[in-house]
PDB file of C-alpha atoms in Angstrom:
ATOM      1  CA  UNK A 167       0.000   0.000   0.000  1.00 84.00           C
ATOM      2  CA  UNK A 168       2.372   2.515   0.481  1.00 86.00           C
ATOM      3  CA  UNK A 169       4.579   2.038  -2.565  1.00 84.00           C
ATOM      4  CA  UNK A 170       1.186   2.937  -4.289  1.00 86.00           C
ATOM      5  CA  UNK A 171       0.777   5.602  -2.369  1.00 86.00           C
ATOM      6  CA  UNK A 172       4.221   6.651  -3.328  1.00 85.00           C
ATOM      7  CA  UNK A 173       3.882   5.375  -7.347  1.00 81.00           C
ATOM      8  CA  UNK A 174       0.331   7.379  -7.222  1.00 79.00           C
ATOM      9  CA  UNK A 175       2.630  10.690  -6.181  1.00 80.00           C
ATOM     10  CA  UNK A 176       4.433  10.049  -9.759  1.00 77.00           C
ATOM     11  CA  UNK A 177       1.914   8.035 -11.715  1.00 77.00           C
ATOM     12  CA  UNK A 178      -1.830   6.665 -10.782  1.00 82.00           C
ATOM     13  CA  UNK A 179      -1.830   4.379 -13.976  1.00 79.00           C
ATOM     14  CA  UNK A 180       1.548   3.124 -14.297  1.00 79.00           C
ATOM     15  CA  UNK A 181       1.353   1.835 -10.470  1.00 84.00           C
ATOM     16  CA  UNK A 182      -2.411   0.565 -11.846  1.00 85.00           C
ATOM     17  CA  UNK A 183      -0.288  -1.588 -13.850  1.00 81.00           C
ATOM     18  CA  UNK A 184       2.132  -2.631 -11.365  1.00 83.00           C
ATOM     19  CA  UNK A 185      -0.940  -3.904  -8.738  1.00 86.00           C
ATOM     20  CA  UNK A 186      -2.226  -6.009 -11.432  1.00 84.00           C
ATOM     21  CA  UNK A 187       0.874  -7.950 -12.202  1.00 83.00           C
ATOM     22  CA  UNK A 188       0.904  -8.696  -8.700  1.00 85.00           C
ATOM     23  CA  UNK A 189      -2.438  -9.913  -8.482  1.00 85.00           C
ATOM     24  CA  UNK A 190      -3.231 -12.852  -5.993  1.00 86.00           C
ATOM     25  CA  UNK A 191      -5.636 -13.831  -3.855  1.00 86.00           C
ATOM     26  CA  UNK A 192      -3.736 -13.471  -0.831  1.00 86.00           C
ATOM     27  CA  UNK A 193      -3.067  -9.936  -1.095  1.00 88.00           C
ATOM     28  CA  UNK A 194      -6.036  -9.133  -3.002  1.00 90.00           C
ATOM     29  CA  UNK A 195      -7.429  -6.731  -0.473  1.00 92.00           C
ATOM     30  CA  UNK A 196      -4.321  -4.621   0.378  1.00 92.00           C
ATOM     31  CA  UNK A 197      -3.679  -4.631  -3.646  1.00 92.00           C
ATOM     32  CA  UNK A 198      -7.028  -2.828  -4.150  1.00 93.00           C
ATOM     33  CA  UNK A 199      -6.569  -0.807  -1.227  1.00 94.00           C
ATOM     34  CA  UNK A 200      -3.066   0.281  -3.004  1.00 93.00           C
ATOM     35  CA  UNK A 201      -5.376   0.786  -6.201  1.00 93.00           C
ATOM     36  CA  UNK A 202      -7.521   2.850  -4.909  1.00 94.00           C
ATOM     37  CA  UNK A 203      -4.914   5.216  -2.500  1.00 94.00           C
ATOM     38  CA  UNK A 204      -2.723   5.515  -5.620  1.00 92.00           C
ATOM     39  CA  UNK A 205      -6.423   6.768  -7.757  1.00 91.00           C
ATOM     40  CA  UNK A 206      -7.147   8.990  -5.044  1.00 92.00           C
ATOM     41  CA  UNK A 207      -3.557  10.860  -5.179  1.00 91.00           C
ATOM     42  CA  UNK A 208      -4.577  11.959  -8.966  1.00 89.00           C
ATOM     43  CA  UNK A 209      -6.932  14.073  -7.747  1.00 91.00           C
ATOM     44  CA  UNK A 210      -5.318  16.027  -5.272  1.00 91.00           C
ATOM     45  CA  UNK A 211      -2.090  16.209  -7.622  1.00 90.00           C
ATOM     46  CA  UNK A 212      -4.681  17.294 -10.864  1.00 89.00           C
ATOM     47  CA  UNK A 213      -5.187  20.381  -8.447  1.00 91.00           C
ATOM     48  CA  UNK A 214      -1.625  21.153  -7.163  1.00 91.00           C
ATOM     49  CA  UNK A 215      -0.746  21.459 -11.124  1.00 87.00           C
ATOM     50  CA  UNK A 216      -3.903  23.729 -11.218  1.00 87.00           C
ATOM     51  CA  UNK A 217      -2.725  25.989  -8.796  1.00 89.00           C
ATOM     52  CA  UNK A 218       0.832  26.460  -9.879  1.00 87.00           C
ATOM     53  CA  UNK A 219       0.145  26.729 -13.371  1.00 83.00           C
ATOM     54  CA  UNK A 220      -3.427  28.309 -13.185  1.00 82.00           C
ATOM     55  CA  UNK A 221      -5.199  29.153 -10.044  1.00 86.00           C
ATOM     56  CA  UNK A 222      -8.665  30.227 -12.441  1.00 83.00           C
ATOM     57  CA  UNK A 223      -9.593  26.753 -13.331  1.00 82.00           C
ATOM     58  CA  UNK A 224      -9.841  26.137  -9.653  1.00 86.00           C
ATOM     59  CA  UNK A 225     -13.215  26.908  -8.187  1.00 84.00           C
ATOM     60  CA  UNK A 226     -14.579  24.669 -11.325  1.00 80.00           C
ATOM     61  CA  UNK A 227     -12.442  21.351 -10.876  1.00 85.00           C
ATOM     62  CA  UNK A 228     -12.627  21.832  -6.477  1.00 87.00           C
ATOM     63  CA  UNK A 229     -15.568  20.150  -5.717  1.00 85.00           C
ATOM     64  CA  UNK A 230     -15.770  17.482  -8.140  1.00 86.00           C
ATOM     65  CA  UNK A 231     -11.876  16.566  -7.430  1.00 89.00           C
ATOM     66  CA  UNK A 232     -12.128  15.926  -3.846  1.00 91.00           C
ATOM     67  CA  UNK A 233     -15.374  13.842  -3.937  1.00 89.00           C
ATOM     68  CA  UNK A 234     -13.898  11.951  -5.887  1.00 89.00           C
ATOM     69  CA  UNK A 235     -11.086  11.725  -4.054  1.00 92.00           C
ATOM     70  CA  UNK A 236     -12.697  11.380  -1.162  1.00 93.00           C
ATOM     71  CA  UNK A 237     -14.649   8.695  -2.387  1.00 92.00           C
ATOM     72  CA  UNK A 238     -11.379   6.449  -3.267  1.00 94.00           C
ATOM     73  CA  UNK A 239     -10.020   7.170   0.146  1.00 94.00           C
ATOM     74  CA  UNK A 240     -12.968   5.543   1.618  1.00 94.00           C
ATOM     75  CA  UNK A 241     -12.721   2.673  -0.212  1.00 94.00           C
ATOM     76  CA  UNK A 242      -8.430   2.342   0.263  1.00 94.00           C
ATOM     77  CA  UNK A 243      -9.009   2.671   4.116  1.00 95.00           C
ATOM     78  CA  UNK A 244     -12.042  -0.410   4.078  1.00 94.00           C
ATOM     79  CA  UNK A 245     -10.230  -2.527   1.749  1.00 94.00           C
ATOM     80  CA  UNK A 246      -6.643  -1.826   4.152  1.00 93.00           C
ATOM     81  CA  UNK A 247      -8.442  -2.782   7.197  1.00 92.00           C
ATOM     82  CA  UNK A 248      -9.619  -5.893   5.716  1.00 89.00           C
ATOM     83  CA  UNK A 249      -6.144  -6.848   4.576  1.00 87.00           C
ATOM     84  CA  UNK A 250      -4.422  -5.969   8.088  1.00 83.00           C
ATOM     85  CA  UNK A 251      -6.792  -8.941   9.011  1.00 78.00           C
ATOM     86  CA  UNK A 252      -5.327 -11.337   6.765  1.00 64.00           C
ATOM     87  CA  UNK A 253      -2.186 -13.290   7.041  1.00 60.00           C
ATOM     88  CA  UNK A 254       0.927 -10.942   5.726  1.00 58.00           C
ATOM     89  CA  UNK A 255       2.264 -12.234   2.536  1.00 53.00           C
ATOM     90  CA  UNK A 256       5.981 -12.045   2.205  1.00 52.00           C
ATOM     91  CA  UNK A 257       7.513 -11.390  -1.297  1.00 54.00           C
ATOM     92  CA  UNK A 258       9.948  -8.431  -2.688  1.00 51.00           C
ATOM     93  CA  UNK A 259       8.621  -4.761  -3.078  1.00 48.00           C
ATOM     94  CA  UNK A 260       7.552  -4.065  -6.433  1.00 51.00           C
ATOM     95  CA  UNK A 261      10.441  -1.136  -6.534  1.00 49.00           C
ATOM     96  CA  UNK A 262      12.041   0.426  -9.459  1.00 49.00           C
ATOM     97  CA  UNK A 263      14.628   3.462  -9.197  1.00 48.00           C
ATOM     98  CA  UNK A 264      13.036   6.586  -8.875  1.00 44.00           C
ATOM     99  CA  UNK A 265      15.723   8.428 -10.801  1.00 44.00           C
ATOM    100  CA  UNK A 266      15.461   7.030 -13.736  1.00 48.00           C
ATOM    101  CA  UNK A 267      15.441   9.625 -16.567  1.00 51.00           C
ATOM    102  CA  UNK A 268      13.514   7.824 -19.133  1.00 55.00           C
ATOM    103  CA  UNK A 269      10.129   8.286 -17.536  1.00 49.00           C
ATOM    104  CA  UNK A 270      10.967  11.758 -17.298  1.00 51.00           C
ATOM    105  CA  UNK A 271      11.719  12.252 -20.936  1.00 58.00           C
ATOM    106  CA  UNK A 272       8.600  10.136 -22.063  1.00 59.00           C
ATOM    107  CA  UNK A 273       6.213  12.572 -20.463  1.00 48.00           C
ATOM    108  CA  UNK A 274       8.454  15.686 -21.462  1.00 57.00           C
ATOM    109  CA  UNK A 275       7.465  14.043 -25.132  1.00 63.00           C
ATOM    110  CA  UNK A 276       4.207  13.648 -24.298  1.00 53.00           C
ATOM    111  CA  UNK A 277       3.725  17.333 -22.928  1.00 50.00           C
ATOM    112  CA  UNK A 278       4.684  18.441 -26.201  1.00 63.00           C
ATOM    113  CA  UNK A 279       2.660  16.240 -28.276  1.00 64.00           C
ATOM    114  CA  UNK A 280      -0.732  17.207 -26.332  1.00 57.00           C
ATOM    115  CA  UNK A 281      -0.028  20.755 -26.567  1.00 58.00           C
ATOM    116  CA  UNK A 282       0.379  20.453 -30.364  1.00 64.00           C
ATOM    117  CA  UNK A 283      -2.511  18.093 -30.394  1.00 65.00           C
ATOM    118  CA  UNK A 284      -4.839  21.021 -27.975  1.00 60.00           C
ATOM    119  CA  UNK A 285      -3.712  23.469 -30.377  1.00 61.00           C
ATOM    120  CA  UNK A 286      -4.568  21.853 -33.413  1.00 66.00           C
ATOM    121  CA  UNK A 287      -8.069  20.578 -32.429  1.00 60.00           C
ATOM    122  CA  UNK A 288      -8.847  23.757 -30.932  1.00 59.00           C
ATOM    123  CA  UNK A 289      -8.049  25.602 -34.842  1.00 66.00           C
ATOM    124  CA  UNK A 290      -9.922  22.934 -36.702  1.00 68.00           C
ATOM    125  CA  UNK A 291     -12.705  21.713 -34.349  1.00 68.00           C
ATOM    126  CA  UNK A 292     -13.259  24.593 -31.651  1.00 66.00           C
ATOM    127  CA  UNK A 293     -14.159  23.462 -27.978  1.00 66.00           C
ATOM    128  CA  UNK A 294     -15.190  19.918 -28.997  1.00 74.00           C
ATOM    129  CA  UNK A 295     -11.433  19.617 -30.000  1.00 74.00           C
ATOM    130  CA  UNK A 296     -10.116  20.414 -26.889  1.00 76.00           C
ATOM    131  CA  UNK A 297     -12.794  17.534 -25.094  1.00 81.00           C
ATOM    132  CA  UNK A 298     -11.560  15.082 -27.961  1.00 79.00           C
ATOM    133  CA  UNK A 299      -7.725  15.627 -27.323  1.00 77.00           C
ATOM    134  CA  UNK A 300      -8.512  15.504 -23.192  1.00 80.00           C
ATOM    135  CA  UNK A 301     -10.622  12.236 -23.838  1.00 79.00           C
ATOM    136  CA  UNK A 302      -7.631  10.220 -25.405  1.00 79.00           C
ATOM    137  CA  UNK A 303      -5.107  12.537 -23.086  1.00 77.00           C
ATOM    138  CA  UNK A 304      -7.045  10.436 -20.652  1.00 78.00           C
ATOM    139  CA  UNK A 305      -6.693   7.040 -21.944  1.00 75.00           C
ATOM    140  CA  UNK A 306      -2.565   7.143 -20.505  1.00 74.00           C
ATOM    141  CA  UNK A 307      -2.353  10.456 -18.249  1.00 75.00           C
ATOM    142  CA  UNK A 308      -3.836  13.682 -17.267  1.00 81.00           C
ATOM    143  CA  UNK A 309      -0.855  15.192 -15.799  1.00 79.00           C
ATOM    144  CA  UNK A 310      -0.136  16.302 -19.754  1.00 77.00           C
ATOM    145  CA  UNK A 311      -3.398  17.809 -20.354  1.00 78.00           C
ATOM    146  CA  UNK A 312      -4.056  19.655 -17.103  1.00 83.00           C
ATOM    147  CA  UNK A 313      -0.451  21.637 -17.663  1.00 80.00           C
ATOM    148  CA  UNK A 314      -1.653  22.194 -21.234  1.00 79.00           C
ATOM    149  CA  UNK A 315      -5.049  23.635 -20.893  1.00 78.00           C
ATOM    150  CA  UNK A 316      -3.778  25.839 -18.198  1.00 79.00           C
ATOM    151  CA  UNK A 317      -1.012  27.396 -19.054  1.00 76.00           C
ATOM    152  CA  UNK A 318      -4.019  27.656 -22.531  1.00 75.00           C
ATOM    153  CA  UNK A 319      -6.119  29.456 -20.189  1.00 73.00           C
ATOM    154  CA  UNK A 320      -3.271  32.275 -18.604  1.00 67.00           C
ATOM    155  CA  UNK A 321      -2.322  32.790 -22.421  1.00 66.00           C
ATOM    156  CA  UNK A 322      -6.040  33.511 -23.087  1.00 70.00           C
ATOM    157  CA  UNK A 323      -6.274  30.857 -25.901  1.00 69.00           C
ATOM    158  CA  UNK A 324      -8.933  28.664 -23.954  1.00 72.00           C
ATOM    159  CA  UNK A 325     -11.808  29.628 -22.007  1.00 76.00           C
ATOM    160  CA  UNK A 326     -11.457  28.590 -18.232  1.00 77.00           C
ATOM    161  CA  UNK A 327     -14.882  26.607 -18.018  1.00 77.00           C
ATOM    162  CA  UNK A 328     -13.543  24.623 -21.062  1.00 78.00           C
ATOM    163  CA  UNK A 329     -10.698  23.610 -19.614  1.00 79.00           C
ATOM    164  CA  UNK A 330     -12.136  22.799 -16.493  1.00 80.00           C
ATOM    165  CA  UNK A 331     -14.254  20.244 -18.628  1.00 82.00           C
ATOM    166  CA  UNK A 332     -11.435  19.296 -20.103  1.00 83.00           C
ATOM    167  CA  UNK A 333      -9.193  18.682 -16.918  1.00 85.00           C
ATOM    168  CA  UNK A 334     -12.470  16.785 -15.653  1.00 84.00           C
ATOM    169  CA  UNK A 335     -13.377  14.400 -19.035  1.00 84.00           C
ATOM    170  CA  UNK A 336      -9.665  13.270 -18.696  1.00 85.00           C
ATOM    171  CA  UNK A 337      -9.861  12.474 -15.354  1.00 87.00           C
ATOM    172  CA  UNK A 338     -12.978  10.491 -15.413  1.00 86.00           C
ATOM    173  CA  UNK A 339     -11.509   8.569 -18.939  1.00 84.00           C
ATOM    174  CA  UNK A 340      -8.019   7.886 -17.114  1.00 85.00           C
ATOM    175  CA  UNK A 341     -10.276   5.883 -14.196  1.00 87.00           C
ATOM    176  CA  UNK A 342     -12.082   3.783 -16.916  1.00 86.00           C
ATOM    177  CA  UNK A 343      -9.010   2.997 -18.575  1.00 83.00           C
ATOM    178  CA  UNK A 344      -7.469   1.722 -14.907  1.00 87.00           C
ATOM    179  CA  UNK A 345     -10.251  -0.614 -15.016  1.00 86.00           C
ATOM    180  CA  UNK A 346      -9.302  -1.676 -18.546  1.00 84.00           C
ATOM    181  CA  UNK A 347      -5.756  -2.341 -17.801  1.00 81.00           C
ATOM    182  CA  UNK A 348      -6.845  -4.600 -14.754  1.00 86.00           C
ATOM    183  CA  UNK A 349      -9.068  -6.531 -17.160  1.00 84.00           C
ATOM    184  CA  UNK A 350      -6.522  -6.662 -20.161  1.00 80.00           C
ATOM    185  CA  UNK A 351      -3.459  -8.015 -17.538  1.00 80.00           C
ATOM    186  CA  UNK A 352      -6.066 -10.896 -16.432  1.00 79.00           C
ATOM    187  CA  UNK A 353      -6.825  -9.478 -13.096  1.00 84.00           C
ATOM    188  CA  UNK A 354     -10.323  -9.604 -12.902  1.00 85.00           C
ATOM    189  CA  UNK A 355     -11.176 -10.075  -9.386  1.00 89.00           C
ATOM    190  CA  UNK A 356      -9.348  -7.299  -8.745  1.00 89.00           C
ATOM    191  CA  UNK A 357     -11.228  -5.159 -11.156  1.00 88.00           C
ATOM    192  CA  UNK A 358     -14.210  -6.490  -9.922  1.00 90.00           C
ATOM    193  CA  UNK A 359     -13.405  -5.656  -6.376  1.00 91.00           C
ATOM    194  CA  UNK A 360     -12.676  -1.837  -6.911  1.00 91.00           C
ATOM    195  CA  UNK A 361     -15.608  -1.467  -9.270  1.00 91.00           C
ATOM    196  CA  UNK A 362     -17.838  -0.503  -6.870  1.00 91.00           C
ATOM    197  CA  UNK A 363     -15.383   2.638  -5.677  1.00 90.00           C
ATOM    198  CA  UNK A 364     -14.792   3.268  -9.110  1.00 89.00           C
ATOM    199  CA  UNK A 365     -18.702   3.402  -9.885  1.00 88.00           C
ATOM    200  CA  UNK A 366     -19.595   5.454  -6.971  1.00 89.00           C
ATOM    201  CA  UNK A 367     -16.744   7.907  -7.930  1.00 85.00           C
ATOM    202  CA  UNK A 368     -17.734   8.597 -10.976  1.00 81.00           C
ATOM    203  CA  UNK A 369     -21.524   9.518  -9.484  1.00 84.00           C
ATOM    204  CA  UNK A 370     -20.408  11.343  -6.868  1.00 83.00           C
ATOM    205  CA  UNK A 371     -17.358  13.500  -9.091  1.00 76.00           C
ATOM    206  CA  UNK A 372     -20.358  13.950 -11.831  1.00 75.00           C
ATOM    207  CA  UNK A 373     -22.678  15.123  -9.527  1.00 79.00           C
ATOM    208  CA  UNK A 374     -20.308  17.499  -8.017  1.00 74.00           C
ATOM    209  CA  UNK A 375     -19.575  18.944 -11.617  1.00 66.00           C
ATOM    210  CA  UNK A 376     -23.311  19.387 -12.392  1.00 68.00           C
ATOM    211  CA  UNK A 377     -23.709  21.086  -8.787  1.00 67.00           C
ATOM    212  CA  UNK A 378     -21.747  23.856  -9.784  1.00 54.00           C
ATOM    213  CA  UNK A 379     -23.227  25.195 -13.213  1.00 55.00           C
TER     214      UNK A 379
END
């Protein structure tokens, strides 16, 4: 639980991945209470970027952000107390080094790319473009699209309650796709087992969203 909780600080999905090649059902409860701590760190890490880069979009992406956030941190704590009740299973930390400089230059890359990509839709296709770029930013990371949108927004190229949307569509997409990857790497139970969280998120972040207009 708390490498994911550390892995969540860099990367919600790629620790996603991690948990499900460690799948078993020994440790299936503190491996979805790792899922869902590393999830909820997104959130709170979506709105750090905001407020560095772009305090505006704020007020817009609060509420909905820390429901759902709140919502996985729920779940992390009830699935951790039911592993603490199971027999510890001994085995090797999944650890890699943290200074490793290819990660680092595979999101620089991908930085780029999405602020070419926002650019471009936003010419050709208008706001819709800037939804359709921050629904496949989604599919892999929303780090990318929250610093592009925002620094969009101070250079008055993008309206704030379209990026906001945007932020917010990429966010919701990146949690479906977590449930993909668990499915795809044959760790069903698991997905099966967080679904519920995952579900009540999405209710609870889109309800939070609709609150404020």
């Amino acid at each position: 639980v708390l490498t994911a909780v550390l892995g969540g600080m860099v990367s919600s999905t790629a620790m996603t991945v991690t948990l499900a090649r460690l799948d078993a059902p020994a440790i299936r409860s503190a491996l979805a209470a790792g899922l869902l701590a590393t999830s909820a760190l997104m959130f709170p890490r979506v709105l750090i970027e905001v407020a560095l880069v772009n305090p505006v979009l704020l007020p817009a992406l609060l509420a909905p952000l820390l429901a759902a956030c709140a919502v996985y941190t729920g779940g992390a704590l009830y699935y951790y107390r039911h592993a603490t009740q199971q027999p510890e299973a001994a085995g090797p930390p999944p650890l890699k080094n943290p200074f490793e400089l290819g990660p680092a230059l595979r999101f620089a890359a991908l930085l780029v790319l999405i602020l070419f990509l926002v650019e471009g839709a936003r010419r050709w296709l208008g706001d819709v473009g800037v939804y359709l770029v921050a629904l496949l930013s989604g599919l892999t990371d929303v780090d990318a699209i929250t610093l592009s949108v925002g620094r969009m927004v101070g250079d008055g190229v993008v309206d704030a309650s379209v990026a906001g949307r945007a932020v917010f569509l990429a966010a919701a997409v990146n949690q479906v796709t977590k449930l993909g990857l668990l499915w795809v790497l044959d760790s069903r139970s698991l997905a099966l087992k967080v679904l519920p969280a995952y579900a009540l998120m999405a209710l609870v972040g889109v309800g939070a969203a609709l609150a404020l207009r």
